[in-house]
XYZ file of C-alpha atoms in Angstrom:
688
model
C -225.975 -8.972 -76.761
C -227.724 -6.184 -75.420
C -227.149 -2.576 -76.285
C -226.302 -0.001 -74.110
C -229.257 1.977 -74.461
C -231.468 -1.105 -74.340
C -229.766 -2.524 -71.857
C -230.431 0.652 -69.001
C -234.141 0.700 -70.432
C -234.399 -3.223 -69.531
C -232.521 -2.644 -65.997
C -236.029 -2.111 -64.087
C -238.282 -4.463 -65.643
C -235.664 -7.132 -64.698
C -235.656 -6.910 -61.717
C -240.030 -7.467 -61.832
C -240.082 -11.051 -62.063
C -243.879 -11.345 -62.653
C -244.817 -8.193 -61.682
C -248.819 -7.545 -62.568
C -249.735 -3.951 -63.765
C -253.593 -2.416 -63.427
C -254.758 -1.137 -66.868
C -254.692 2.084 -65.087
C -251.498 2.042 -64.279
C -249.815 0.487 -67.672
C -251.829 3.441 -69.675
C -249.890 6.137 -67.375
C -246.480 4.706 -67.396
C -247.042 4.710 -71.235
C -248.028 7.690 -71.111
C -246.076 9.131 -68.743
C -249.068 10.745 -66.863
C -249.095 11.299 -62.998
C -249.165 8.280 -61.066
C -249.365 7.708 -56.911
C -248.248 4.646 -55.285
C -250.541 3.537 -52.537
C -249.784 0.926 -49.605
C -252.045 -1.807 -48.922
C -251.262 -2.960 -45.244
C -253.576 -0.818 -44.316
C -255.868 -2.803 -45.391
C -254.243 -6.272 -44.548
C -253.333 -5.114 -41.379
C -254.586 -1.629 -40.355
C -258.301 -1.457 -40.205
C -261.067 -3.337 -39.745
C -263.433 -4.404 -42.377
C -265.591 -3.061 -44.073
C -263.854 -0.065 -43.780
C -260.260 -1.017 -45.111
C -261.973 -2.465 -48.248
C -264.206 1.243 -48.149
C -260.822 3.372 -47.937
C -259.457 1.853 -50.271
C -261.344 2.195 -52.886
C -262.229 6.271 -51.430
C -258.159 6.732 -51.573
C -258.105 5.248 -55.808
C -261.668 7.990 -56.502
C -259.206 10.876 -54.513
C -256.529 9.971 -56.714
C -258.542 9.374 -59.725
C -260.571 13.108 -59.250
C -257.362 14.955 -58.861
C -255.850 13.355 -62.676
C -253.421 10.595 -61.132
C -253.732 6.877 -61.525
C -253.453 5.113 -57.958
C -251.703 2.548 -57.770
C -252.010 0.200 -54.700
C -249.487 -2.134 -54.173
C -248.928 -5.799 -52.841
C -247.761 -9.605 -53.378
C -250.668 -11.612 -54.685
C -249.739 -15.187 -55.004
C -246.083 -14.333 -55.322
C -246.241 -11.783 -58.041
C -245.904 -7.942 -57.141
C -249.053 -6.112 -59.005
C -248.569 -2.463 -59.838
C -252.294 -0.963 -59.294
C -254.882 -3.539 -57.884
C -258.183 -4.784 -59.399
C -261.011 -4.493 -57.354
C -261.787 -8.323 -56.748
C -257.938 -8.002 -55.181
C -259.025 -5.124 -53.352
C -261.613 -7.523 -51.731
C -258.923 -10.508 -51.069
C -256.750 -8.309 -49.332
C -259.788 -6.692 -47.088
C -261.075 -10.156 -46.233
C -259.526 -10.721 -42.859
C -260.475 -14.398 -43.146
C -257.716 -14.550 -45.658
C -253.950 -15.090 -45.029
C -252.613 -12.129 -45.837
C -248.885 -11.610 -44.463
C -246.940 -8.012 -44.125
C -243.843 -7.688 -46.814
C -241.497 -5.768 -46.194
C -237.716 -5.636 -47.285
C -237.039 -8.437 -44.868
C -240.099 -10.657 -46.420
C -239.918 -9.394 -50.194
C -237.897 -12.477 -51.752
C -239.660 -15.050 -49.698
C -242.859 -13.650 -50.488
C -242.661 -13.631 -54.276
C -240.117 -17.379 -53.891
C -243.273 -18.948 -52.064
C -246.155 -17.044 -53.797
C -247.590 -16.170 -50.983
C -249.905 -13.045 -51.213
C -249.904 -9.752 -48.717
C -249.525 -6.322 -48.752
C -247.249 -4.166 -49.092
C -245.239 -1.677 -45.566
C -244.358 1.661 -46.268
C -240.587 -0.354 -47.040
C -242.458 -2.373 -49.263
C -243.812 -0.137 -50.830
C -241.149 1.951 -52.171
C -239.487 -0.802 -52.984
C -242.001 -1.961 -55.935
C -242.543 2.120 -56.348
C -238.702 3.174 -56.956
C -238.230 -0.340 -59.676
C -241.518 1.432 -61.250
C -240.553 4.453 -61.580
C -243.232 6.087 -59.163
C -241.478 8.777 -57.620
C -244.383 9.832 -54.818
C -246.001 7.789 -52.308
C -248.664 8.615 -49.677
C -249.840 6.567 -46.994
C -250.900 7.137 -42.946
C -247.993 7.230 -41.084
C -244.678 6.047 -41.136
C -242.651 3.966 -39.024
C -240.190 4.652 -36.614
C -237.953 3.895 -33.463
C -239.886 2.282 -31.132
C -240.893 3.592 -27.178
C -238.064 2.099 -25.266
C -235.915 1.181 -28.706
C -232.568 2.305 -27.162
C -232.860 -0.767 -25.099
C -234.650 -3.706 -27.795
C -233.389 -1.578 -30.881
C -236.812 -2.319 -32.254
C -236.862 0.471 -35.558
C -238.699 0.448 -38.107
C -237.745 -0.908 -42.180
C -239.592 2.110 -43.170
C -236.454 3.974 -41.803
C -233.897 2.534 -43.355
C -235.822 2.317 -46.629
C -236.077 5.645 -46.907
C -232.671 6.316 -46.088
C -231.455 4.399 -49.583
C -234.803 4.466 -52.227
C -235.562 7.876 -53.233
C -239.243 8.049 -52.837
C -240.917 10.689 -51.552
C -243.685 9.047 -48.822
C -246.128 11.564 -47.921
C -248.192 10.849 -44.412
C -249.064 12.290 -41.196
C -245.601 11.966 -39.706
C -244.452 9.251 -37.558
C -247.130 7.062 -35.630
C -247.922 8.289 -32.061
C -247.224 5.493 -30.459
C -243.199 5.442 -31.277
C -240.904 7.523 -29.962
C -240.710 10.444 -32.407
C -237.578 12.220 -30.955
C -235.794 9.040 -32.003
C -237.647 8.584 -34.901
C -236.359 11.950 -36.342
C -232.657 11.800 -34.918
C -233.031 8.333 -36.517
C -233.600 9.688 -40.244
C -231.390 12.453 -40.051
C -228.787 9.808 -39.749
C -230.025 8.177 -42.877
C -229.639 11.334 -44.913
C -233.236 11.839 -45.243
C -235.104 15.475 -45.883
C -238.036 16.041 -43.501
C -239.848 18.489 -44.576
C -243.345 19.724 -42.711
C -246.398 20.459 -45.587
C -247.350 23.612 -44.198
C -246.124 27.068 -43.275
C -244.252 26.062 -40.280
C -241.894 23.320 -39.462
C -243.946 22.048 -36.936
C -243.527 18.263 -37.091
C -246.885 16.424 -37.005
C -247.580 13.343 -34.750
C -250.254 11.255 -36.449
C -253.107 12.159 -34.964
C -252.451 15.643 -33.986
C -250.416 18.099 -36.501
C -248.115 19.400 -33.422
C -245.906 16.793 -31.435
C -243.489 19.494 -30.281
C -240.706 18.623 -32.263
C -239.887 20.425 -35.437
C -238.651 18.992 -39.111
C -235.838 19.834 -40.782
C -237.268 22.205 -42.525
C -241.358 22.795 -44.347
C -242.709 23.361 -48.377
C -245.958 25.374 -48.217
C -247.380 24.016 -52.049
C -247.203 20.855 -53.528
C -244.984 22.731 -55.966
C -242.501 23.401 -53.671
C -242.547 19.372 -52.613
C -242.837 18.541 -56.350
C -239.669 20.839 -57.099
C -237.868 19.443 -54.102
C -238.280 15.709 -54.982
C -237.400 16.244 -58.712
C -233.789 18.305 -57.215
C -233.080 15.244 -54.913
C -233.852 12.987 -57.654
C -231.514 15.282 -60.174
C -228.615 14.707 -57.798
C -229.306 11.430 -57.408
C -228.875 11.300 -53.742
C -230.167 8.295 -53.162
C -232.681 8.859 -50.146
C -236.321 9.177 -49.846
C -237.985 12.137 -48.550
C -240.597 12.691 -45.933
C -243.338 14.868 -46.660
C -245.143 15.711 -43.065
C -248.918 16.422 -43.865
C -250.354 18.022 -40.314
C -253.987 16.756 -39.978
C -256.406 19.240 -40.351
C -257.804 21.207 -38.087
C -261.031 19.883 -38.314
C -260.556 16.389 -37.967
C -257.504 16.838 -35.470
C -259.242 14.909 -32.076
C -257.847 15.454 -28.865
C -254.226 14.810 -27.886
C -254.282 14.325 -24.489
C -257.206 12.455 -25.067
C -255.585 10.012 -27.713
C -252.090 10.221 -26.175
C -253.810 8.471 -22.576
C -255.182 6.089 -24.886
C -252.301 5.095 -26.060
C -250.360 4.847 -23.197
C -252.911 2.828 -22.005
C -252.797 0.795 -24.736
C -248.964 -0.051 -24.813
C -249.413 -1.189 -21.038
C -251.820 -3.691 -21.849
C -250.042 -4.755 -24.927
C -247.277 -5.280 -22.344
C -249.827 -7.684 -20.133
C -251.062 -9.146 -22.714
C -247.394 -10.139 -23.997
C -248.228 -8.558 -28.011
C -245.230 -7.947 -29.989
C -243.699 -7.345 -33.542
C -245.621 -6.670 -35.980
C -249.036 -7.588 -34.160
C -248.715 -4.648 -31.934
C -249.615 -1.897 -34.068
C -252.773 -3.093 -35.080
C -253.285 -3.891 -31.984
C -253.033 0.044 -30.223
C -254.259 1.317 -33.608
C -257.869 -0.759 -32.166
C -257.709 -0.658 -29.009
C -256.928 3.433 -28.733
C -259.883 3.248 -31.041
C -262.466 1.375 -28.454
C -260.750 4.113 -26.036
C -261.901 6.675 -27.571
C -265.117 5.474 -29.192
C -263.927 5.435 -32.398
C -262.897 8.828 -32.556
C -259.442 7.767 -32.939
C -260.790 5.542 -35.977
C -262.363 8.654 -38.173
C -258.909 10.546 -37.518
C -256.850 7.921 -39.119
C -259.654 7.511 -41.834
C -260.030 11.284 -42.566
C -255.781 11.633 -42.033
C -255.214 8.853 -44.756
C -257.626 11.003 -47.345
C -256.034 14.122 -46.912
C -252.085 12.283 -47.044
C -253.914 11.273 -50.645
C -254.816 14.644 -51.897
C -252.091 16.223 -51.204
C -250.042 13.104 -52.675
C -251.974 13.244 -55.676
C -251.684 17.497 -55.771
C -247.617 16.551 -55.439
C -247.407 13.629 -57.815
C -249.410 16.175 -61.107
C -246.772 18.738 -59.857
C -244.384 16.417 -60.188
C -244.951 15.135 -63.675
C -245.416 18.506 -64.820
C -241.753 19.119 -63.817
C -240.549 16.601 -65.248
C -242.232 17.100 -68.612
C -240.753 20.371 -68.415
C -237.889 18.453 -68.294
C -238.214 16.359 -70.957
C -238.674 19.131 -73.202
C -235.816 20.965 -72.220
C -233.211 17.526 -71.960
C -234.432 17.100 -75.871
C -233.595 20.733 -76.908
C -230.555 21.578 -74.567
C -228.362 20.483 -77.317
C -229.698 22.394 -80.033
C -228.216 25.472 -79.944
C -225.931 25.345 -82.638
C -228.803 24.569 -85.499
C -229.840 26.844 -87.439
C -233.370 29.173 -86.364
C -236.076 26.782 -87.750
C -234.303 23.718 -88.330
C -236.731 22.051 -86.534
C -237.401 18.415 -88.230
C -240.841 16.181 -88.433
C -240.082 12.090 -88.382
C -242.678 9.880 -88.909
C -243.219 6.527 -88.764
C -241.616 3.155 -87.157
C -240.852 2.805 -83.849
C -239.696 -1.663 -83.847
C -237.376 -3.663 -82.192
C -235.034 -5.792 -83.915
C -233.598 -8.949 -82.707
C -230.986 -9.327 -85.042
C -229.636 -13.437 -85.449
C -226.160 -14.376 -86.686
C -225.763 -17.998 -86.515
C -222.581 -19.529 -86.498
C -223.244 -22.911 -86.583
C -226.027 -25.247 -87.727
C -227.082 -27.759 -85.716
C -228.997 -30.346 -88.034
C -232.414 -29.907 -87.940
C -234.450 -31.231 -85.053
C -231.121 -32.088 -83.151
C -230.968 -28.692 -81.249
C -231.413 -24.863 -81.509
C -228.503 -23.382 -83.876
C -225.256 -21.500 -82.289
C -224.638 -18.122 -83.090
C -225.342 -14.782 -81.984
C -228.548 -12.543 -80.738
C -228.237 -8.901 -80.610
C -231.514 -6.658 -79.521
C -231.643 -2.866 -80.715
C -233.863 -0.550 -81.466
C -235.100 0.071 -84.802
C -237.034 1.229 -87.183
C -236.403 3.591 -90.014
C -237.899 6.678 -88.300
C -236.900 6.140 -85.126
C -232.972 5.290 -86.188
C -233.647 8.022 -88.620
C -234.473 10.511 -85.150
C -232.266 9.432 -83.554
C -228.817 10.240 -85.956
C -230.649 13.724 -86.018
C -230.668 14.044 -82.236
C -226.643 12.335 -81.523
C -226.396 15.228 -84.076
C -227.568 18.370 -81.826
C -230.399 18.656 -84.285
C -233.601 19.340 -82.892
C -236.537 16.911 -84.073
C -239.537 15.538 -82.685
C -240.630 11.515 -83.672
C -244.589 10.942 -84.165
C -244.151 7.026 -84.125
C -246.479 4.823 -82.171
C -245.626 1.888 -79.744
C -248.059 -1.503 -78.026
C -248.597 -0.855 -74.540
C -246.754 -3.884 -73.276
C -242.885 -3.757 -71.868
C -241.478 -3.784 -75.323
C -242.890 -0.607 -75.695
C -242.407 0.755 -72.764
C -238.194 -0.159 -73.066
C -238.189 1.645 -76.705
C -239.761 4.884 -75.293
C -236.924 4.537 -72.251
C -233.939 3.718 -75.059
C -235.394 7.190 -76.485
C -235.527 8.936 -73.596
C -232.741 7.542 -72.337
C -230.934 8.785 -75.793
C -232.232 12.345 -75.290
C -234.852 11.764 -78.104
C -238.170 14.243 -77.915
C -240.570 11.312 -76.796
C -243.820 13.789 -76.921
C -245.475 12.336 -79.968
C -245.297 9.225 -79.773
C -248.193 7.368 -78.488
C -248.862 3.901 -76.665
C -251.935 2.207 -78.371
C -253.767 -0.072 -75.658
C -254.234 -3.709 -76.599
C -251.176 -3.681 -78.682
C -247.685 -5.239 -78.886
C -244.848 -3.344 -80.050
C -243.620 -3.874 -83.597
C -241.022 -6.526 -84.074
C -238.729 -8.018 -86.634
C -236.344 -10.762 -85.852
C -233.722 -10.718 -88.797
C -231.487 -13.775 -89.841
C -227.952 -11.939 -90.517
C -225.145 -12.952 -93.124
C -222.049 -10.769 -92.863
C -223.985 -8.542 -91.483
C -226.788 -8.068 -94.426
C -230.216 -9.273 -93.704
C -230.914 -12.267 -95.354
C -234.785 -12.759 -94.648
C -236.419 -11.919 -91.295
C -239.942 -12.171 -89.698
C -241.904 -9.236 -88.549
C -245.026 -8.400 -86.528
C -245.954 -4.613 -87.500
C -249.499 -4.489 -87.104
C -249.144 -1.502 -84.460
C -248.250 0.732 -87.293
C -251.193 0.383 -88.659
C -252.152 2.552 -85.421
C -250.275 5.551 -86.637
C -253.128 7.599 -87.948
C -253.923 11.080 -89.683
C -255.399 12.408 -86.628
C -251.623 12.075 -84.452
C -250.381 14.969 -87.186
C -251.845 18.274 -87.325
C -250.800 21.697 -89.147
C -249.125 23.154 -85.964
C -247.021 19.438 -86.206
C -245.648 20.368 -89.822
C -245.657 24.129 -90.215
C -241.979 25.512 -90.038
C -240.051 22.420 -90.116
C -237.180 22.528 -92.344
C -238.129 18.878 -93.260
C -240.511 16.656 -92.599
C -238.956 12.857 -93.168
C -241.678 9.760 -93.769
C -241.066 6.701 -93.759
C -243.175 4.006 -95.787
C -244.112 1.907 -92.607
C -246.476 4.905 -92.280
C -249.862 3.444 -93.436
C -250.615 5.176 -97.072
C -253.403 7.287 -95.523
C -251.395 8.874 -93.363
C -248.481 10.062 -95.560
C -250.970 11.325 -98.178
C -252.215 13.439 -94.948
C -248.954 14.750 -94.370
C -248.001 15.486 -97.723
C -250.676 17.545 -97.868
C -250.018 19.560 -95.190
C -246.021 20.172 -96.135
C -247.881 21.347 -99.284
C -250.308 23.573 -97.440
C -247.303 24.922 -95.467
C -244.415 24.952 -97.808
C -242.016 22.490 -95.981
C -239.749 20.002 -97.758
C -241.117 16.419 -97.789
C -239.011 13.531 -97.822
C -239.575 10.093 -98.604
C -237.814 6.961 -96.853
C -238.722 3.811 -99.380
C -238.049 1.321 -96.216
C -238.447 -1.598 -98.568
C -239.177 -1.718 -102.623
C -243.487 -3.313 -101.689
C -244.055 -0.521 -99.422
C -241.937 1.977 -101.595
C -244.352 0.796 -104.718
C -247.486 1.509 -102.831
C -246.701 5.001 -102.025
C -245.285 5.388 -105.927
C -248.561 4.315 -107.153
C -250.441 6.823 -104.989
C -248.924 9.718 -106.720
C -247.392 10.945 -103.844
C -243.735 12.099 -105.211
C -245.396 14.505 -106.959
C -245.069 16.096 -103.456
C -241.752 14.747 -102.346
C -238.723 16.914 -102.493
C -235.892 14.561 -101.877
C -235.986 10.745 -102.032
C -234.295 8.375 -100.151
C -233.888 5.115 -102.074
C -231.333 1.941 -102.601
C -231.214 0.402 -105.528
C -233.378 -1.938 -104.496
C -235.782 0.265 -103.764
C -235.528 1.696 -106.642
C -235.449 -0.958 -108.854
C -239.558 -1.910 -107.739
C -240.742 1.014 -109.651
C -238.355 0.980 -112.520
C -240.669 -0.744 -114.948
C -243.046 1.984 -114.352
C -240.487 4.996 -114.906
C -241.566 6.043 -118.179
C -237.495 6.654 -119.113
C -236.512 8.999 -122.155
C -233.582 8.055 -123.629
C -231.300 10.827 -122.119
C -228.179 10.779 -124.493
C -226.911 14.058 -122.849
C -227.047 12.535 -119.695
C -225.454 9.560 -120.505
C -222.460 10.485 -122.177
C -221.539 12.296 -119.558
C -221.688 9.643 -116.801
C -219.318 6.295 -116.260
C -221.118 2.966 -117.980
C -221.652 1.743 -114.315
C -224.310 4.511 -113.384
C -226.105 3.770 -116.325
C -228.963 2.213 -115.630
C -229.734 3.201 -112.405
C -229.109 7.546 -112.967
C -231.732 7.737 -115.311
C -233.941 6.490 -112.911
C -233.175 8.632 -111.144
C -233.774 11.812 -113.381
C -236.737 10.325 -114.110
C -238.161 9.830 -110.725
C -237.114 13.924 -110.319
C -238.884 14.359 -113.110
C -242.163 13.342 -110.971
C -241.293 15.129 -107.852
C -243.091 17.717 -106.585
C -241.972 21.647 -107.753
C -243.371 23.755 -105.234
C -240.066 23.802 -103.110
C -236.659 25.679 -104.386
C -235.712 22.307 -105.675
C -236.148 18.542 -105.631
C -233.333 15.839 -104.878
C -232.828 12.056 -105.510
C -230.417 10.692 -102.797
C -229.450 6.855 -103.743
C -227.196 4.813 -102.249
C -225.365 2.210 -104.304
C -223.585 -0.095 -102.168
C -220.148 -0.856 -103.178
C -219.986 1.824 -105.871
C -221.069 4.688 -102.699
C -223.663 7.365 -103.482
C -225.514 9.301 -106.167
C -226.921 12.578 -105.549
C -229.374 14.310 -108.672
C -230.570 17.696 -108.016
C -233.152 19.573 -110.162
C -232.850 23.622 -109.118
C -235.494 25.995 -110.366
C -235.371 25.478 -114.494
C -233.588 23.004 -116.243
C -230.466 23.225 -114.033
C -229.750 19.714 -113.078
C -226.388 18.039 -110.714
C -225.159 15.269 -110.633
C -222.909 14.218 -107.695
C -220.808 10.824 -107.269
C -219.260 10.097 -104.021
C -217.419 6.754 -103.791
C -217.042 4.508 -100.493
C -215.222 5.337 -97.778
C -211.001 4.601 -98.361
C -211.168 2.531 -95.297
C -213.186 -0.325 -95.221
C -215.580 -0.743 -92.107
C -215.327 -3.914 -89.720
C -219.022 -4.535 -90.648
C -221.573 -5.762 -87.346
C -224.936 -5.144 -89.063
C -225.578 -3.373 -92.183
C -229.643 -2.817 -90.399
C -229.245 1.165 -89.576
C -226.419 2.324 -92.676
C -228.551 3.890 -94.677
C -230.727 5.338 -92.091
C -227.360 7.133 -90.714
C -225.899 7.895 -94.060
C -230.017 9.849 -94.259
C -230.077 11.580 -91.000
C -225.973 12.470 -91.486
C -227.319 14.255 -94.721
C -229.702 16.537 -93.350
C -228.279 17.056 -90.271
C -225.291 18.667 -92.166
C -227.486 20.529 -94.912
C -229.139 22.267 -91.280
C -226.336 23.391 -90.674
C -225.449 25.107 -93.841
C -222.919 22.231 -95.390
C -222.173 21.965 -99.092
C -223.826 19.120 -100.650
C -220.039 17.477 -100.766
C -220.012 18.055 -96.896
C -223.282 16.520 -96.426
C -222.495 13.935 -98.558
C -219.498 13.081 -96.529
C -221.388 13.543 -93.242
C -223.893 11.301 -94.517
C -220.881 8.615 -95.481
C -219.625 8.436 -92.157
C -222.574 8.362 -90.154
C -223.100 4.871 -91.997
C -219.438 4.433 -91.852
C -219.865 4.666 -88.113
C -223.372 2.353 -88.077
C -221.923 -0.301 -90.113
C -219.142 -1.081 -87.479
C -221.404 -0.776 -83.980
C -223.986 -3.298 -82.984
C -225.914 -0.123 -81.878
C -228.184 0.692 -84.690
C -227.176 4.275 -84.740
C -223.452 4.358 -83.231
C -223.904 6.276 -79.947
C -220.799 8.355 -80.043
C -221.836 9.447 -84.213
C -222.151 12.955 -82.628
C -218.952 13.842 -82.122
C -217.827 16.177 -84.757
C -214.458 16.743 -83.687
C -213.666 12.751 -83.907
C -216.139 12.821 -87.323
C -213.839 15.941 -88.465
C -210.338 14.209 -87.951
C -211.826 10.891 -89.687
C -213.492 12.240 -92.753
C -209.957 14.503 -93.295
C -207.866 11.562 -93.179
C -210.103 9.925 -95.874
C -209.894 12.946 -98.202
C -206.306 12.396 -97.990
C -206.477 8.961 -99.141
C -207.965 10.557 -102.080
C -211.725 10.661 -101.100
C -213.792 13.299 -102.407
C -217.271 14.230 -104.223
C -217.104 13.880 -108.405
C -219.411 16.440 -110.539
C -220.976 14.320 -113.289
C -222.857 16.518 -114.508
C -223.494 19.951 -114.074
C -225.689 22.093 -116.740
C -229.014 22.186 -118.393
C -231.000 19.389 -118.734
C -234.396 19.056 -120.412
C -236.503 16.645 -118.903
C -238.725 15.800 -122.156
C -236.042 14.774 -123.972
């Protein structure tokens, strides 16, 4: 079973078959940098060699010079390619190679038959949209052919524009076509056509004016990007044509080129040239008739379109970045001022396996159930906070692989602030495969080497200063954990330490990190990992006041308190104790000690997985604390969040932030006698 967020993120990858990404595009996608899609039929069919290869290199350089990753697209031996290497560009530009044109019609066959070819406007739009690349630059688009009212010869580019939301930056409609009928067809398809400039004059490829008008115009790259963003936000499902008039200094004499086109059309008819062979013939013949001036103009307009497309891609990227910031913060109006929470640690992909039937060693795979969920303690806590309308920022790392992209997409889908999640090149996204029984983890295998890249340089003073809390899980490298703790001390920010696992917690404990921690949240097993090192005093006064079942764990918690940071107003230990519920010890200024116990929920959950319960508890507890909740309210909200997590295949239940449901549920539990017990509240000498 795949959780909803994981499924949504995976959706676009499931369509890609064996899609190959250039390193440049891969990095840009991972880090949400601007990308410009580029077609490849101009290389395979549009221009002669060597001009085709030279142009391909030139336009990619224009992209890079403007801070944009070029994504030249093609299909190479059956694999869609998003970004090409120098060797691939050379192969496509070689006229002796049997390259085909690949439009929507040809895509499935080309992939199935492992063919190689250049993608048309239509084919490039499909690949761009599937890989979240919203801007595409080319020379010109196809259209309704002259005499199309009789032949019904209409380019697939036009229908693609009507159903694929990619903006195509071009020099208008190729001048060998019927421009008026093409604009009419685009209108029928619901495609916005906008001239790039101060007027609505629609360009005719080689010339700046066709004598016809676009629907509208945009005067700058910023204006164009805003229109594209609105189109995507409205989910209209159609593309946009940004028609860029060729710069006046490059425009050849329109009349000369038009006369040459008419002559070339007659020659093509006489030679019975038709179909997708007609365009390269016409362009080559017009170039000959105009002594190469049309070819030079063609190259100039492509370069100019790529320049404009790059500028639009940069502006759209800025708008999208701002939109992600707003999406990550728009639900935080109910939070108290200054309640930003920083969470540092792991982002993992967890594979949860529950075995139902054992077929015997070597006979067959065991039958069972498999769920793919997002994991990582820090990520889980950050998600829980986000779903409860808290302003949290997650600092973490993922690999430069598909799982890394899925992880980022899942976080984006939830609305988490992912600006500080770094993609590590040549690294694999952390994965854990866990074997469950009754929802509990029996054993697991993991590859968490990527966590080592969560270096101190990724966390600055500006990240820490002004936070309500900083939460660190013990999957964070120890050196980075110490660095964060020191920053918290410097800026008087409470540090919350989430032990993650017994052995990892022991490392942080041995390094003396408790002395800088304000809130510690171990479970009983994690607390036991350091029990042998705790110099536990005979706290007879405390032991006489508490139930017998807490006589072992509570002194351990109190001893941890004595070792923790004295810098903030209070220090506390929050420990989940399974069937016995949760214990909370808090020491305020001086020697005032409070010990609270909240039993488990009075209703038994239908447990599906325990993997996110503890993280949900901590997230719920802190969210309630930031909203001004009492200790009792915080403990109850934490328990409610953990309960919802236990009953969900998702690590954090997607409806955990519904305050009305939470309120009704907690009230119903209280009617069953579910309340916090104060086990101790008074002066306490930690030296006794």
